[in-house]
PDB file of C-alpha atoms in Angstrom:
ATOM      1  CA  ALA A  14     -20.672  -4.658 -41.166  1.00 36.00           C
ATOM      2  CA  CYS A  15     -22.951  -5.044 -44.148  1.00 36.00           C
ATOM      3  CA  ALA A  16     -22.082  -3.086 -47.234  1.00 37.00           C
ATOM      4  CA  ARG A  17     -24.954  -1.142 -48.691  1.00 37.00           C
ATOM      5  CA  ALA A  18     -25.394  -0.289 -52.321  1.00 35.00           C
ATOM      6  CA  PRO A  19     -24.679   3.356 -52.945  1.00 39.00           C
ATOM      7  CA  ALA A  20     -27.731   5.600 -52.931  1.00 45.00           C
ATOM      8  CA  PRO A  21     -28.829   6.850 -56.329  1.00 45.00           C
ATOM      9  CA  SER A  22     -27.515  10.256 -57.260  1.00 47.00           C
ATOM     10  CA  ALA A  23     -29.751  13.272 -56.593  1.00 46.00           C
ATOM     11  CA  PRO A  24     -31.376  13.413 -60.069  1.00 47.00           C
ATOM     12  CA  GLU A  25     -32.344   9.718 -59.870  1.00 51.00           C
ATOM     13  CA  GLN A  26     -34.021   9.981 -56.461  1.00 57.00           C
ATOM     14  CA  PRO A  27     -37.682  10.970 -56.229  1.00 65.00           C
ATOM     15  CA  ALA A  28     -38.214  14.626 -55.293  1.00 70.00           C
ATOM     16  CA  ARG A  29     -39.870  13.655 -51.991  1.00 73.00           C
ATOM     17  CA  VAL A  30     -36.797  11.649 -50.957  1.00 73.00           C
ATOM     18  CA  GLN A  31     -34.463  14.478 -52.015  1.00 77.00           C
ATOM     19  CA  SER A  32     -36.552  16.999 -50.075  1.00 79.00           C
ATOM     20  CA  SER A  33     -36.486  14.815 -46.978  1.00 87.00           C
ATOM     21  CA  ALA A  34     -32.727  14.305 -47.361  1.00 90.00           C
ATOM     22  CA  ALA A  35     -32.202  18.071 -47.736  1.00 89.00           C
ATOM     23  CA  MET A  36     -34.152  18.724 -44.529  1.00 92.00           C
ATOM     24  CA  GLU A  37     -32.182  16.016 -42.718  1.00 94.00           C
ATOM     25  CA  ALA A  38     -28.856  17.463 -43.913  1.00 94.00           C
ATOM     26  CA  ASN A  39     -29.985  20.902 -42.756  1.00 92.00           C
ATOM     27  CA  ARG A  40     -30.997  19.494 -39.343  1.00 94.00           C
ATOM     28  CA  ARG A  41     -27.625  17.791 -38.936  1.00 96.00           C
ATOM     29  CA  ALA A  42     -25.837  21.005 -39.925  1.00 95.00           C
ATOM     30  CA  GLU A  43     -27.779  22.953 -37.310  1.00 93.00           C
ATOM     31  CA  MET A  44     -26.905  20.393 -34.632  1.00 95.00           C
ATOM     32  CA  ALA A  45     -23.209  20.548 -35.568  1.00 95.00           C
ATOM     33  CA  LEU A  46     -23.329  24.346 -35.539  1.00 91.00           C
ATOM     34  CA  ARG A  47     -24.836  24.324 -32.022  1.00 93.00           C
ATOM     35  CA  ARG A  48     -21.970  22.064 -30.900  1.00 95.00           C
ATOM     36  CA  GLY A  49     -19.505  24.475 -32.483  1.00 94.00           C
ATOM     37  CA  ASP A  50     -18.349  21.870 -35.001  1.00 95.00           C
ATOM     38  CA  PHE A  51     -18.033  24.213 -37.991  1.00 95.00           C
ATOM     39  CA  GLU A  52     -16.381  21.674 -40.320  1.00 95.00           C
ATOM     40  CA  ILE A  53     -19.260  19.194 -39.962  1.00 96.00           C
ATOM     41  CA  ALA A  54     -21.841  22.000 -40.137  1.00 94.00           C
ATOM     42  CA  ALA A  55     -20.313  23.252 -43.413  1.00 94.00           C
ATOM     43  CA  LEU A  56     -20.283  19.697 -44.799  1.00 96.00           C
ATOM     44  CA  HIS A  57     -23.999  19.192 -44.041  1.00 95.00           C
ATOM     45  CA  TYR A  58     -25.006  22.667 -45.272  1.00 93.00           C
ATOM     46  CA  ARG A  59     -23.194  21.942 -48.545  1.00 93.00           C
ATOM     47  CA  GLU A  60     -25.126  18.665 -48.866  1.00 95.00           C
ATOM     48  CA  ALA A  61     -28.439  20.394 -48.100  1.00 93.00           C
ATOM     49  CA  LEU A  62     -27.526  23.089 -50.626  1.00 90.00           C
ATOM     50  CA  ARG A  63     -26.662  20.501 -53.306  1.00 90.00           C
ATOM     51  CA  LEU A  64     -29.999  18.756 -52.786  1.00 91.00           C
ATOM     52  CA  SER A  65     -31.910  22.049 -52.793  1.00 88.00           C
ATOM     53  CA  LEU A  66     -30.228  22.938 -56.095  1.00 86.00           C
ATOM     54  CA  ALA A  67     -31.240  19.565 -57.560  1.00 87.00           C
ATOM     55  CA  LEU A  68     -34.825  20.220 -56.430  1.00 86.00           C
ATOM     56  CA  GLU A  69     -34.715  23.780 -57.735  1.00 82.00           C
ATOM     57  CA  ASP A  70     -36.004  24.820 -54.317  1.00 83.00           C
ATOM     58  CA  ALA A  71     -35.249  28.550 -54.215  1.00 78.00           C
ATOM     59  CA  ASP A  72     -36.111  28.869 -50.503  1.00 83.00           C
ATOM     60  CA  GLY A  73     -33.924  25.901 -49.576  1.00 86.00           C
ATOM     61  CA  ILE A  74     -31.083  27.196 -51.752  1.00 85.00           C
ATOM     62  CA  ALA A  75     -31.227  30.641 -50.151  1.00 82.00           C
ATOM     63  CA  ALA A  76     -31.477  29.347 -46.575  1.00 87.00           C
ATOM     64  CA  ASN A  77     -28.675  26.795 -46.922  1.00 88.00           C
ATOM     65  CA  ALA A  78     -26.417  29.207 -48.805  1.00 87.00           C
ATOM     66  CA  ILE A  79     -26.819  31.851 -46.115  1.00 86.00           C
ATOM     67  CA  ASN A  80     -26.234  29.311 -43.345  1.00 90.00           C
ATOM     68  CA  LEU A  81     -23.149  27.945 -45.128  1.00 91.00           C
ATOM     69  CA  SER A  82     -21.871  31.492 -45.563  1.00 88.00           C
ATOM     70  CA  ILE A  83     -22.298  32.163 -41.838  1.00 89.00           C
ATOM     71  CA  VAL A  84     -20.404  28.983 -40.928  1.00 92.00           C
ATOM     72  CA  LEU A  85     -17.579  29.851 -43.330  1.00 90.00           C
ATOM     73  CA  GLN A  86     -17.378  33.376 -41.893  1.00 88.00           C
ATOM     74  CA  ARG A  87     -17.145  31.980 -38.356  1.00 89.00           C
ATOM     75  CA  GLN A  88     -14.259  29.827 -39.587  1.00 92.00           C
ATOM     76  CA  GLY A  89     -12.558  32.962 -40.913  1.00 90.00           C
ATOM     77  CA  LYS A  90     -13.027  31.832 -44.523  1.00 89.00           C
ATOM     78  CA  LEU A  91     -14.452  35.139 -45.741  1.00 83.00           C
ATOM     79  CA  GLU A  92     -13.369  34.785 -49.370  1.00 84.00           C
ATOM     80  CA  GLU A  93     -14.829  31.275 -49.592  1.00 84.00           C
ATOM     81  CA  ALA A  94     -18.089  32.513 -48.042  1.00 80.00           C
ATOM     82  CA  LEU A  95     -18.275  35.316 -50.578  1.00 80.00           C
ATOM     83  CA  GLY A  96     -17.465  32.894 -53.399  1.00 80.00           C
ATOM     84  CA  GLU A  97     -20.320  30.584 -52.347  1.00 78.00           C
ATOM     85  CA  MET A  98     -22.778  33.473 -52.367  1.00 78.00           C
ATOM     86  CA  VAL A  99     -21.623  34.833 -55.739  1.00 75.00           C
ATOM     87  CA  GLY A 100     -21.753  31.359 -57.291  1.00 74.00           C
ATOM     88  CA  LEU A 101     -25.317  30.905 -56.139  1.00 76.00           C
ATOM     89  CA  GLU A 102     -26.418  34.250 -57.480  1.00 74.00           C
ATOM     90  CA  ASP A 103     -26.343  32.775 -61.006  1.00 72.00           C
ATOM     91  CA  GLU A 104     -28.275  29.668 -59.902  1.00 72.00           C
ATOM     92  CA  LEU A 105     -31.000  31.743 -58.244  1.00 72.00           C
ATOM     93  CA  SER A 106     -31.234  34.079 -61.237  1.00 74.00           C
ATOM     94  CA  GLN A 107     -31.771  31.096 -63.518  1.00 73.00           C
ATOM     95  CA  LEU A 108     -34.494  29.738 -61.240  1.00 72.00           C
ATOM     96  CA  LEU A 109     -36.234  33.102 -61.176  1.00 69.00           C
ATOM     97  CA  ASP A 110     -36.009  33.335 -64.967  1.00 71.00           C
ATOM     98  CA  GLN A 111     -37.701  29.940 -65.211  1.00 69.00           C
ATOM     99  CA  ALA A 112     -40.516  30.929 -62.857  1.00 64.00           C
ATOM    100  CA  PRO A 113     -43.848  31.085 -64.644  1.00 66.00           C
ATOM    101  CA  VAL A 114     -45.138  34.555 -65.393  1.00 66.00           C
ATOM    102  CA  VAL A 115     -48.798  35.013 -64.574  1.00 65.00           C
ATOM    103  CA  SER A 116     -50.780  37.555 -66.551  1.00 73.00           C
ATOM    104  CA  THR A 117     -53.132  40.046 -64.951  1.00 78.00           C
ATOM    105  CA  GLU A 118     -56.001  38.252 -66.673  1.00 79.00           C
ATOM    106  CA  GLU A 119     -54.986  34.946 -65.079  1.00 74.00           C
ATOM    107  CA  LEU A 120     -54.714  36.623 -61.679  1.00 73.00           C
ATOM    108  CA  VAL A 121     -58.220  38.061 -62.056  1.00 77.00           C
ATOM    109  CA  GLU A 122     -59.546  34.608 -62.995  1.00 78.00           C
ATOM    110  CA  LEU A 123     -57.777  33.047 -60.002  1.00 75.00           C
ATOM    111  CA  GLN A 124     -59.152  35.728 -57.689  1.00 79.00           C
ATOM    112  CA  ALA A 125     -62.692  35.176 -59.039  1.00 77.00           C
ATOM    113  CA  ALA A 126     -62.347  31.409 -58.511  1.00 78.00           C
ATOM    114  CA  LEU A 127     -61.083  31.982 -54.983  1.00 77.00           C
ATOM    115  CA  GLU A 128     -63.945  34.365 -54.188  1.00 78.00           C
ATOM    116  CA  GLU A 129     -66.446  31.807 -55.523  1.00 80.00           C
ATOM    117  CA  ALA A 130     -64.881  29.065 -53.385  1.00 76.00           C
ATOM    118  CA  VAL A 131     -65.051  31.320 -50.316  1.00 76.00           C
ATOM    119  CA  ALA A 132     -68.706  32.149 -51.049  1.00 78.00           C
ATOM    120  CA  GLN A 133     -69.523  28.448 -51.423  1.00 80.00           C
ATOM    121  CA  ARG A 134     -67.802  27.674 -48.153  1.00 75.00           C
ATOM    122  CA  GLN A 135     -69.651  30.490 -46.404  1.00 80.00           C
ATOM    123  CA  GLY A 136     -72.919  29.141 -47.831  1.00 79.00           C
ATOM    124  CA  ALA A 137     -72.077  25.673 -46.568  1.00 77.00           C
ATOM    125  CA  GLU A 138     -71.163  27.100 -43.158  1.00 77.00           C
ATOM    126  CA  SER A 139     -74.491  28.998 -43.064  1.00 82.00           C
ATOM    127  CA  ALA A 140     -76.375  25.817 -43.916  1.00 80.00           C
ATOM    128  CA  LEU A 141     -74.452  23.974 -41.222  1.00 76.00           C
ATOM    129  CA  ALA A 142     -75.228  26.741 -38.712  1.00 78.00           C
ATOM    130  CA  ARG A 143     -78.948  26.488 -39.573  1.00 82.00           C
ATOM    131  CA  THR A 144     -78.833  22.692 -39.170  1.00 82.00           C
ATOM    132  CA  LEU A 145     -77.066  22.977 -35.824  1.00 79.00           C
ATOM    133  CA  SER A 146     -79.550  25.596 -34.668  1.00 82.00           C
ATOM    134  CA  GLU A 147     -82.451  23.329 -35.621  1.00 84.00           C
ATOM    135  CA  ALA A 148     -80.783  20.397 -33.854  1.00 81.00           C
ATOM    136  CA  ALA A 149     -80.376  22.521 -30.724  1.00 81.00           C
ATOM    137  CA  ARG A 150     -84.044  23.538 -30.872  1.00 83.00           C
ATOM    138  CA  VAL A 151     -85.131  19.894 -31.217  1.00 84.00           C
ATOM    139  CA  SER A 152     -82.847  18.932 -28.341  1.00 83.00           C
ATOM    140  CA  ILE A 153     -84.373  21.640 -26.127  1.00 85.00           C
ATOM    141  CA  ASP A 154     -87.874  20.430 -27.084  1.00 84.00           C
ATOM    142  CA  LEU A 155     -86.897  16.873 -26.152  1.00 84.00           C
ATOM    143  CA  VAL A 156     -85.564  17.998 -22.781  1.00 85.00           C
ATOM    144  CA  ASP A 157     -88.791  19.941 -22.130  1.00 85.00           C
ATOM    145  CA  ARG A 158     -90.910  16.903 -23.082  1.00 88.00           C
ATOM    146  CA  GLU A 159     -88.791  14.676 -20.853  1.00 88.00           C
ATOM    147  CA  ARG A 160     -89.452  17.028 -17.909  1.00 88.00           C
ATOM    148  CA  GLU A 161     -93.184  17.001 -18.688  1.00 89.00           C
ATOM    149  CA  LEU A 162     -93.192  13.188 -18.812  1.00 88.00           C
ATOM    150  CA  LYS A 163     -91.332  12.967 -15.502  1.00 88.00           C
ATOM    151  CA  ALA A 164     -93.824  15.383 -13.944  1.00 87.00           C
ATOM    152  CA  LEU A 165     -96.780  13.339 -15.306  1.00 88.00           C
ATOM    153  CA  SER A 166     -95.146  10.113 -14.146  1.00 87.00           C
ATOM    154  CA  ALA A 167     -94.669  11.584 -10.672  1.00 86.00           C
ATOM    155  CA  GLN A 168     -98.360  12.672 -10.618  1.00 89.00           C
ATOM    156  CA  LEU A 169     -99.485   9.203 -11.724  1.00 88.00           C
ATOM    157  CA  GLU A 170     -97.381   7.539  -9.024  1.00 87.00           C
ATOM    158  CA  LYS A 171     -98.769   9.940  -6.423  1.00 86.00           C
ATOM    159  CA  GLY A 172    -102.320   9.269  -7.622  1.00 84.00           C
ATOM    160  CA  GLU A 173    -101.708   5.510  -7.579  1.00 83.00           C
ATOM    161  CA  ARG A 174    -100.314   5.698  -4.026  1.00 83.00           C
ATOM    162  CA  GLU A 175    -103.319   7.748  -2.902  1.00 82.00           C
ATOM    163  CA  ARG A 176    -105.730   5.282  -4.537  1.00 81.00           C
ATOM    164  CA  LEU A 177    -104.010   2.375  -2.800  1.00 81.00           C
ATOM    165  CA  GLU A 178    -104.195   4.170   0.535  1.00 81.00           C
ATOM    166  CA  ILE A 179    -107.948   4.715   0.098  1.00 80.00           C
ATOM    167  CA  GLU A 180    -108.597   1.076  -0.726  1.00 71.00           C
TER     168      GLU A 180
END
């Protein structure tokens, strides 16, 4: 077997790779849990939790911590489950403290920008609807003209046949 170089530690890996690895660890934990393999499930949930912490992904931290807690409870490790949750409370509090605070003024500006974008999109959709309507009208006109031409062509053929019969 070929030996591979060890993967870089979580802080050295790009966030996208860490995020993908966290999702993969979570998926493996879920599969192990479905099989009833609580030891492996706990191992993978811990890995997913570690990666989520490195990413400062509050949703991933919460989900993996809860899942790990459930696995530990099913193993009868109630104190360990409680310890995991209490330990993460500090981590989540720190993340929430670091979350940017948005002022009411900024929210009003964001709402105004969103409303303008929606209005522009609606205007573009109206213009598109008018263009499609015009295209449909032109298409109907073309179909009508094609019918008229077929009718004229049929009359010309009939007239030509009659003329040939007379001659």
